[in-house]
Amino acid sequence: MIVCPECQFENPEANKFCQRCGSSLVTQTCPICDSEVSWTAKDCPECGAMVAQEWLAIAYPLQPESEQTPFSPLDLSERYQALVPPETPTSEIRVWDSQPLQKTYLETLIEQQDGSETAAATGPIADDPNIEFWRQVGVCDPAIPYLVLQESLSPAIPVLQDTWQKEGHGMIVVEHRADWDLLIEAWGSEAIPFSQLLYWLDETLRLWSELAKFHCCQSLLTDENLRLDEDQLLCFALLLPDPADQAAPPLSELGQLWKRLFAESGRTLYGPMLTLLERLGEGEIETVDQARTELQAIARQQEIEEATPTADNDPTPEPVSTEEDPDKMVYRGMGDDMPTVVLPMQLLSLSDAGFTDIGQQRDHNEDHFGIETSTVRRENVMSKHVQSNGLYIVCDGMGGHAAGEVASAMAVETLQQYFQTHWSDRSQLPDEDTIREGILITNEKLYSVNMKNARSGSGRMGTTLVMVLVSDINIAIAHVGDSRVYRITRKHGVEQLTVDHEVGQREILRGVDPQDAYARPDAYQLTQVLGPRDNDYVHPDVQFIELNEDTLLLLCSDGISDNDLIEQHYATYLTPLIASKANLDSGIIDLVDFANEFNGHDNITGVVIRIKMRPNADQF
C-alpha cells in the first residue's frame, strides 16, 4: 500500500493519485523551483535542491560489549540512504528516506501485533503499561522512551520515524534537529525577557521528572542537546540515556546546567536567582517540587523589589507563578493593591483547516462547514504587524430525505452572506446584537422554507450551529444546539467553551443533579436548533474572549465530540497542532479518521483554527 503524504490514506500500489484527496503519489513539488520531482528522489534534478526529508539514524548496542559487532552504514537497510557515507564505522548517520510513501517497519510491527505474551525486559527503563505494550510489539528499548514520551511531552521529544533490530543493535531513525536554535544562544539575547528564562527553567524541572522515569536525564544535562523550536519551546535534539553503570544523576547536576546557562551567556544574575543556583548546585534542594517553589519565591521577591518605582524608571510587571497552579505564569502589577496585569499580546499568524466525513453508518452527509479569512500584513524595517480575521461555521443538519444537508448548507451560506455586509470593520468583532441578528435571520429563512414545504407535505428540516468569529486575538463564539467549540492550549489543556442545548444540560442549569439529569430518557434531546420553529424559540448563546497565549480552537459536530473523545484524546490529536510547523490539514483528517473508529455512528465534521501570538512590545 502507498500512504498519501497529505491525508495518510492507504492506496493500492498501482494508484498514481490518492483516492481520498487527489494528491499525487508519484511526484512532489520542489520548494525552490516548483519543478515536479519523484517522491523517491533525494534532490531536484532541475535546481539541485534537496527535497527528501533528512533524518538521523542511530545504532544502540543491545548486547554486552564483548559480543557487539561493528556498526556500518550498510546496516541501515535499502530504505534509508546515508547522505554522506562515513569513512569509518559510526553510531550516528544522517540519512534520507528513499521510500517515504511506504509504511515504515515500525508501522508494520504495530499492525502485526497479535497479543502475544509480553517480551522480557531488555533494559533498565521503568515498568509501565505503555512500555510493556511496545516491548510486546517488538520495539527495542532505546526506541521506547521516544514513543511513550512523545504522547505527553510533544514537541520536546524528536519524532521517531522508524526502528528495528539488527545484528545485536537497536536501530532508530529520528527527526534531525541539528539546525534548530541552541537554548544557550537564546539565553544571552537581550530580546528575551526574564520571564521567558523563568519559564525555560521551570520546563527543565518538569522535563526532569519525566525523563528520570526512563533514565534519560542526560538529555537535559548536555548543552548541545537543548534546542528551541520556532515557537521558542524547549526541545531535545535527542533522548540521551544515562550511563547504565552509574547511579541516576542527582538534581544538583541540573543546577550546574543552570549555572552554565547564565555564565556562558553573560546574563546578569539577580541575588535570589544566584542564591537558588548555589543551593541547587550544592544539593541543598533535593526535589523538583522544592525547586519550583524556589522559582515562585524569586518571582514574588522581584515583585516586592519593584513595588517602589524610582524617579528614573517606571515599575515593570514581573512574572509570578501562582501557588494554585505552578505551571501557570501570570504578570502582576507592583504592590498587593494593584490588579493582575496580563502580558499584552499581538497576533503573529492565523491558520485553519476543515474536513468532513460521512461516517460509517449514514448513507449521506448532513454536516456542512464554512471558512472565510483575510489577512493584512504591514511590515517595515522597524516593525511587523499582522491583522487577520476569520469566520468559521460548522452545522449539523437533520431532517428526512436530503433535508438535513440542505438546512446545514443553507445556514452556512446565509451567515457568510450576512457578515459580508454586517461586518465591514474587520479590525474589531461585530457586537452581540449583530451576531444574534444574523443567526435569527438564518433561522427565519430556514423556518420559512419549512412552512412552505409543510403545505406541500414535505418534512421539516433543521440544523445545529456553532460559529467562531476571529479578529486578531479576540474571538466571538455563538452556537445553537449541540455542536461544540473546544479551546486547546499548552498550559491549560482542553476546555469546552460551549454548553449543549439539550434536555440534560437544561435540567442541570435548573439545579438538578447531573447524574439525575442524564438519567432521563430524553436527556440528549435538543432543546433548540435552527429551522423547525420561529425566532421566539431560538436563543443563541454568544460570548467574547480575548486570547493571551497560542491557542487551537476546534469546532465540531457531535460525530467528533460524542463519548468524550476530545477530553480523552486531545493531547494526541490536537495539542501537537499548536506548533507552527504542524500541518493542520493532515491533523484534522487524522482526528476525523480517529473519530470514525472511536464513534462512527454519525457524520463527522471538524474545523481547527490555530492562533499564534507574541508579546506586543508597543504596549510596554
Coordinates of C-alpha atoms in Angstrom, one line a residue, residues 145-544:
P145 CA 11.2 6.5 25.5
Y146 CA 10.6 8.3 22.2
L147 CA 7.3 6.5 21.7
V148 CA 6.0 6.9 25.2
L149 CA 7.2 10.4 26.0
Q150 CA 6.1 11.8 22.6
E151 CA 2.5 11.5 23.8
S152 CA 2.9 13.7 26.8
L153 CA 5.9 15.9 26.0
S154 CA 5.4 16.8 22.4
P155 CA 7.1 18.8 20.8
A156 CA 10.1 18.5 23.1
I157 CA 10.7 14.9 22.0
P158 CA 12.0 14.2 18.5
V159 CA 9.6 12.3 16.3
L160 CA 10.6 8.6 15.9
Q161 CA 10.3 7.7 12.3
D162 CA 11.3 4.0 12.4
T163 CA 13.0 1.4 14.5
W164 CA 14.3 -2.2 14.1
Q165 CA 16.9 -4.6 15.5
K166 CA 19.8 -5.9 13.5
E167 CA 23.0 -7.8 14.5
G168 CA 22.8 -7.0 18.2
H169 CA 21.9 -3.3 17.7
G170 CA 18.7 -1.4 18.2
M171 CA 18.3 0.9 15.2
I172 CA 16.2 4.1 15.5
V173 CA 15.5 6.8 12.9
V174 CA 14.5 10.1 14.4
E175 CA 13.8 13.7 13.4
H176 CA 17.1 15.6 12.7
R177 CA 17.2 18.8 14.8
A178 CA 20.8 19.9 14.4
D179 CA 19.8 23.2 12.7
W180 CA 17.4 24.2 15.5
D181 CA 18.4 27.2 17.7
L182 CA 20.5 26.4 20.8
L183 CA 19.0 27.3 24.1
I184 CA 22.2 28.7 25.4
E185 CA 22.5 31.1 22.5
A186 CA 19.0 32.4 23.0
W187 CA 19.7 32.7 26.8
G188 CA 22.0 35.6 26.3
S189 CA 19.8 37.6 23.9
E190 CA 18.7 41.0 25.3
A191 CA 15.4 40.5 23.4
I192 CA 14.5 37.5 25.7
P193 CA 12.7 38.8 28.8
F194 CA 13.5 37.4 32.2
S195 CA 10.0 35.9 32.4
Q196 CA 11.0 33.6 29.5
L197 CA 14.1 32.5 31.3
L198 CA 11.9 31.5 34.3
Y199 CA 9.6 29.6 32.0
W200 CA 12.5 27.7 30.5
L201 CA 13.9 26.9 33.9
D202 CA 10.6 25.6 35.0
E203 CA 10.4 23.5 31.9
T204 CA 13.7 21.8 32.7
L205 CA 12.3 20.9 36.1
R206 CA 9.1 19.5 34.6
L207 CA 11.0 17.5 31.9
W208 CA 13.5 16.2 34.5
S209 CA 10.7 14.4 36.4
E210 CA 9.5 12.6 33.2
L211 CA 13.0 11.8 31.9
A212 CA 14.0 10.3 35.2
K213 CA 11.4 7.5 34.7
F214 CA 13.3 6.4 31.6
H215 CA 16.8 7.0 32.8
C216 CA 17.3 9.8 30.2
C217 CA 18.2 12.8 32.4
Q218 CA 21.4 13.2 30.4
S219 CA 19.2 14.7 27.7
L220 CA 18.9 17.8 29.9
L221 CA 22.5 17.9 31.0
T222 CA 24.1 18.3 27.6
D223 CA 24.2 21.9 26.4
E224 CA 24.3 20.9 22.7
N225 CA 21.2 18.8 23.1
L226 CA 19.0 21.6 24.3
R227 CA 17.2 23.3 21.4
L228 CA 14.4 25.7 20.7
D229 CA 11.6 25.2 18.1
E230 CA 10.1 28.1 16.1
D231 CA 7.7 28.8 18.9
Q232 CA 10.6 29.1 21.4
L233 CA 9.7 25.9 23.2
L234 CA 12.4 23.9 24.9
C235 CA 13.1 20.7 22.9
F236 CA 15.7 18.0 22.7
A237 CA 17.9 17.1 19.8
L238 CA 17.9 13.5 21.0
L239 CA 17.0 11.5 24.1
L240 CA 20.3 10.6 25.7
P241 CA 20.3 7.6 28.0
D242 CA 22.1 7.9 31.4
P243 CA 25.2 5.7 31.8
A244 CA 24.0 2.2 32.6
D245 CA 26.8 1.5 35.1
Q246 CA 26.2 4.7 37.1
A247 CA 23.6 5.9 39.6
A248 CA 20.9 8.2 38.3
P249 CA 22.2 11.8 38.2
P250 CA 21.1 13.9 41.2
L251 CA 19.1 17.1 40.8
S252 CA 22.2 19.1 41.6
E253 CA 23.5 18.4 38.1
L254 CA 20.6 20.3 36.7
G255 CA 21.6 23.1 38.9
Q256 CA 25.1 23.0 37.3
L257 CA 23.3 23.3 33.9
W258 CA 21.5 26.4 35.1
K259 CA 24.8 27.9 36.2
R260 CA 26.4 27.3 32.8
L261 CA 23.4 28.9 31.0
F262 CA 23.9 32.1 33.0
A263 CA 27.7 32.0 33.0
E264 CA 28.2 31.3 29.3
S265 CA 25.5 33.7 28.1
G266 CA 26.8 36.6 30.2
R267 CA 23.3 37.1 31.5
T268 CA 23.2 39.3 34.7
L269 CA 22.1 37.4 37.8
Y270 CA 19.8 38.8 40.5
G271 CA 20.5 38.0 44.1
P272 CA 17.7 35.5 44.7
M273 CA 18.5 33.7 41.4
L274 CA 22.1 33.5 42.4
T275 CA 21.1 32.0 45.7
L276 CA 18.9 29.4 44.0
L277 CA 21.7 28.4 41.7
E278 CA 24.1 27.9 44.6
R279 CA 21.6 25.9 46.7
L280 CA 20.5 23.7 43.8
G281 CA 24.1 23.1 42.5
E282 CA 25.3 22.2 46.0
G283 CA 22.5 19.7 46.6
E284 CA 20.6 21.6 49.2
I285 CA 17.5 21.4 47.1
E286 CA 16.7 17.7 46.5
T287 CA 13.3 17.6 44.9
V288 CA 11.7 19.1 41.8
D289 CA 8.8 20.5 43.9
Q290 CA 11.1 22.3 46.2
A291 CA 13.0 23.8 43.2
R292 CA 9.8 25.0 41.7
T293 CA 8.8 26.6 45.0
E294 CA 12.1 28.5 44.9
L295 CA 11.3 29.8 41.5
Q296 CA 8.0 31.1 42.8
A297 CA 9.8 32.8 45.7
I298 CA 12.1 34.6 43.2
A299 CA 9.1 35.9 41.3
R300 CA 7.5 37.2 44.5
Q301 CA 10.7 38.8 45.6
Q302 CA 11.1 40.7 42.4
E303 CA 7.5 41.9 42.7
I304 CA 8.4 43.4 46.2
E305 CA 11.6 44.9 44.9
E306 CA 9.9 46.6 42.0
A307 CA 7.0 47.8 44.1
T308 CA 8.6 51.2 44.8
P309 CA 9.4 53.0 41.5
T310 CA 12.5 55.1 41.2
A311 CA 12.5 58.6 39.7
D312 CA 14.0 57.4 36.5
N313 CA 12.2 54.1 36.0
D314 CA 8.6 53.0 35.9
P315 CA 7.9 49.7 37.5
T316 CA 7.8 46.8 35.1
P317 CA 5.5 43.9 35.7
E318 CA 7.3 40.7 36.6
P319 CA 6.1 37.0 36.3
V320 CA 4.5 35.3 39.2
S321 CA 3.8 31.6 39.4
T322 CA 0.6 31.0 41.2
E323 CA 0.6 28.7 44.2
E324 CA -2.6 27.1 43.0
D325 CA -1.1 26.2 39.6
P326 CA 2.7 26.4 39.4
D327 CA 2.6 25.8 35.7
K328 CA 0.6 29.0 35.0
M329 CA 2.7 32.1 34.8
V330 CA 0.9 35.4 35.2
Y331 CA 2.0 39.0 35.5
R332 CA 1.2 41.3 38.4
G333 CA 1.4 45.0 39.0
M334 CA 3.5 46.5 41.7
G335 CA 2.0 46.1 45.2
D336 CA -0.7 44.0 46.7
D337 CA -3.4 46.5 45.9
M338 CA -2.6 46.5 42.2
P339 CA -4.7 44.3 39.9
T340 CA -3.2 41.4 38.0
V341 CA -1.7 42.5 34.7
V342 CA -2.0 40.2 31.6
L343 CA 1.0 40.5 29.3
P344 CA -0.3 42.3 26.2
M345 CA -0.1 40.1 23.1
Q346 CA -0.4 40.7 19.4
L347 CA -1.3 38.3 16.6
L348 CA 1.5 36.5 14.8
S349 CA -0.4 34.2 12.5
L350 CA -3.9 32.8 11.9
S351 CA -4.3 29.4 10.1
D352 CA -7.1 26.9 9.7
A353 CA -8.3 23.7 8.1
G354 CA -11.6 21.8 7.9
F355 CA -12.7 18.3 7.0
T356 CA -16.0 16.3 6.9
D357 CA -16.8 12.6 6.5
I358 CA -20.0 10.7 6.0
G359 CA -19.2 8.3 8.9
Q360 CA -19.7 4.5 8.9
Q361 CA -23.5 4.2 9.3
R362 CA -25.0 7.0 7.3
D363 CA -25.8 7.0 3.5
H364 CA -25.4 10.8 3.1
N365 CA -23.6 13.6 4.8
E366 CA -25.8 16.2 6.5
D367 CA -22.9 18.2 8.0
H368 CA -21.6 21.3 6.4
F369 CA -18.8 23.8 7.3
G370 CA -17.5 27.1 6.1
I371 CA -14.2 29.0 6.4
E372 CA -13.6 32.6 5.3
T373 CA -10.5 34.5 6.3
S374 CA -8.5 37.6 5.3
T375 CA -5.1 38.8 6.4
V376 CA -3.4 42.2 6.0
R377 CA 0.4 42.5 6.7
R378 CA 2.2 45.7 7.4
E379 CA 6.0 45.5 7.7
N380 CA 9.0 47.8 7.6
V381 CA 12.5 47.8 9.0
M382 CA 11.2 48.9 12.4
S383 CA 8.1 46.8 12.9
K384 CA 5.9 44.0 11.6
H385 CA 2.1 43.8 12.2
V386 CA -0.4 41.2 11.1
Q387 CA -4.1 41.8 11.1
S388 CA -6.3 38.8 10.4
N389 CA -9.9 37.9 10.8
G390 CA -11.9 34.8 10.1
L391 CA -15.5 33.5 10.1
Y392 CA -15.7 29.7 10.9
I393 CA -19.0 27.8 10.9
V394 CA -20.0 24.1 11.5
C395 CA -23.6 23.0 11.0
D396 CA -25.0 19.5 11.7
G397 CA -28.3 19.1 9.7
M398 CA -31.3 17.0 10.4
G399 CA -34.5 16.1 8.6
G400 CA -35.9 13.5 6.3
H401 CA -34.5 12.7 2.9
A402 CA -32.0 15.3 1.9
A403 CA -33.5 18.0 4.1
G404 CA -30.6 17.9 6.7
E405 CA -27.9 18.6 4.2
V406 CA -30.0 21.4 2.6
A407 CA -30.5 23.0 6.0
S408 CA -26.8 22.9 7.0
A409 CA -25.6 24.2 3.7
M410 CA -28.3 27.0 3.6
A411 CA -27.3 28.1 7.2
V412 CA -23.6 28.4 6.3
E413 CA -24.3 30.3 3.1
T414 CA -26.8 32.7 4.7
L415 CA -24.4 33.5 7.6
Q416 CA -21.5 34.1 5.2
Q417 CA -23.6 36.5 3.1
Y418 CA -24.8 38.3 6.2
F419 CA -21.4 39.0 7.6
Q420 CA -20.1 40.2 4.3
T421 CA -22.5 43.2 4.7
H422 CA -22.7 43.4 8.5
W423 CA -19.0 43.1 9.4
S424 CA -17.4 45.8 7.4
D425 CA -14.8 46.9 10.1
R426 CA -12.8 43.8 10.4
S427 CA -10.4 45.4 12.8
Q428 CA -12.9 44.6 15.6
L429 CA -15.6 42.0 16.2
P430 CA -19.2 42.7 15.5
D431 CA -21.3 43.3 18.6
E432 CA -23.5 40.8 20.2
D433 CA -26.8 42.2 18.8
T434 CA -25.3 42.0 15.2
I435 CA -24.3 38.4 15.7
R436 CA -27.7 37.4 17.2
E437 CA -29.5 39.2 14.3
G438 CA -27.5 37.1 11.8
I439 CA -28.5 33.9 13.5
L440 CA -32.1 34.8 13.7
I441 CA -32.2 35.9 10.1
T442 CA -30.8 32.4 9.2
N443 CA -33.4 30.7 11.4
E444 CA -36.2 32.7 9.8
K445 CA -35.0 31.7 6.3
L446 CA -35.0 28.0 7.2
Y447 CA -38.3 28.3 9.0
S448 CA -39.9 30.0 6.0
V449 CA -38.8 27.1 3.8
N450 CA -40.2 24.6 6.3
M451 CA -43.5 26.4 6.4
K452 CA -43.7 26.3 2.6
N453 CA -42.7 22.7 2.5
A454 CA -45.3 21.8 5.1
R455 CA -48.1 22.9 2.8
S456 CA -46.7 20.6 0.2
G457 CA -46.4 17.7 2.6
S458 CA -42.6 17.7 3.0
G459 CA -40.9 17.1 6.3
R460 CA -39.3 19.8 8.4
M461 CA -35.5 20.4 8.3
G462 CA -33.2 21.9 10.8
T463 CA -29.5 22.3 11.8
T464 CA -27.3 23.0 14.7
L465 CA -24.9 25.8 14.5
V466 CA -21.5 26.6 16.0
M467 CA -19.7 29.7 14.8
V468 CA -16.4 31.5 15.7
L469 CA -15.5 35.0 14.5
V470 CA -11.9 36.0 14.9
S471 CA -10.4 39.5 14.9
D472 CA -6.7 39.3 15.7
I473 CA -6.5 37.8 19.3
N474 CA -10.2 38.4 20.0
I475 CA -12.9 35.9 19.3
A476 CA -16.7 35.7 19.4
I477 CA -18.4 32.3 19.8
A478 CA -22.1 31.7 19.0
H479 CA -24.0 28.4 19.0
V480 CA -27.4 26.8 18.8
G481 CA -27.7 23.0 19.5
D482 CA -25.0 20.5 20.5
S483 CA -22.2 21.3 18.0
R484 CA -19.2 22.5 20.1
V485 CA -16.2 24.7 20.4
Y486 CA -13.1 23.5 22.3
R487 CA -10.1 25.6 23.2
I488 CA -6.7 23.8 23.5
T489 CA -3.6 25.4 24.9
R490 CA -0.3 24.0 26.1
K491 CA -0.6 25.4 29.6
H492 CA -4.2 24.6 30.3
G493 CA -5.0 21.6 28.2
V494 CA -8.6 21.4 26.8
E495 CA -11.6 23.4 27.7
Q496 CA -15.2 23.1 26.2
L497 CA -16.3 26.6 25.6
T498 CA -20.0 25.9 24.7
V499 CA -22.8 24.2 26.6
D500 CA -25.0 21.9 24.6
H501 CA -28.6 22.9 24.1
E502 CA -30.2 19.7 25.2
V503 CA -32.6 18.5 27.9
G504 CA -29.9 17.1 30.2
Q505 CA -27.9 20.4 30.3
R506 CA -31.2 22.4 30.7
E507 CA -32.0 20.4 33.8
I508 CA -28.5 20.9 35.3
L509 CA -28.9 24.6 34.8
R510 CA -32.2 24.4 36.8
G511 CA -30.2 22.8 39.7
V512 CA -30.8 19.1 39.0
D513 CA -28.0 16.7 39.9
P514 CA -26.1 15.9 36.7
Q515 CA -26.5 12.1 37.2
D516 CA -30.2 12.5 37.6
A517 CA -30.5 14.9 34.7
Y518 CA -28.8 12.5 32.3
A519 CA -30.8 9.5 33.6
R520 CA -33.8 10.9 31.8
P521 CA -34.7 9.0 28.5
D522 CA -34.8 12.4 26.7
A523 CA -31.6 13.8 28.2
Y524 CA -29.9 14.1 24.8
Q525 CA -32.9 15.6 23.0
L526 CA -32.1 19.1 21.6
T527 CA -33.9 22.0 23.2
Q528 CA -33.2 24.3 20.2
V529 CA -32.0 24.2 16.7
L530 CA -32.3 26.4 13.6
G531 CA -35.2 25.9 11.3
P532 CA -38.1 23.9 12.9
R533 CA -39.6 26.8 14.9
D534 CA -39.8 30.6 14.6
N535 CA -37.4 33.1 16.3
D536 CA -39.4 33.1 19.6
Y537 CA -37.9 29.7 20.3
V538 CA -34.3 30.4 19.2
H539 CA -31.9 31.8 21.8
P540 CA -28.3 31.6 20.7
D541 CA -25.5 31.7 23.2
V542 CA -22.9 34.4 22.4
Q543 CA -19.6 35.0 24.2
F544 CA -16.5 37.1 23.7

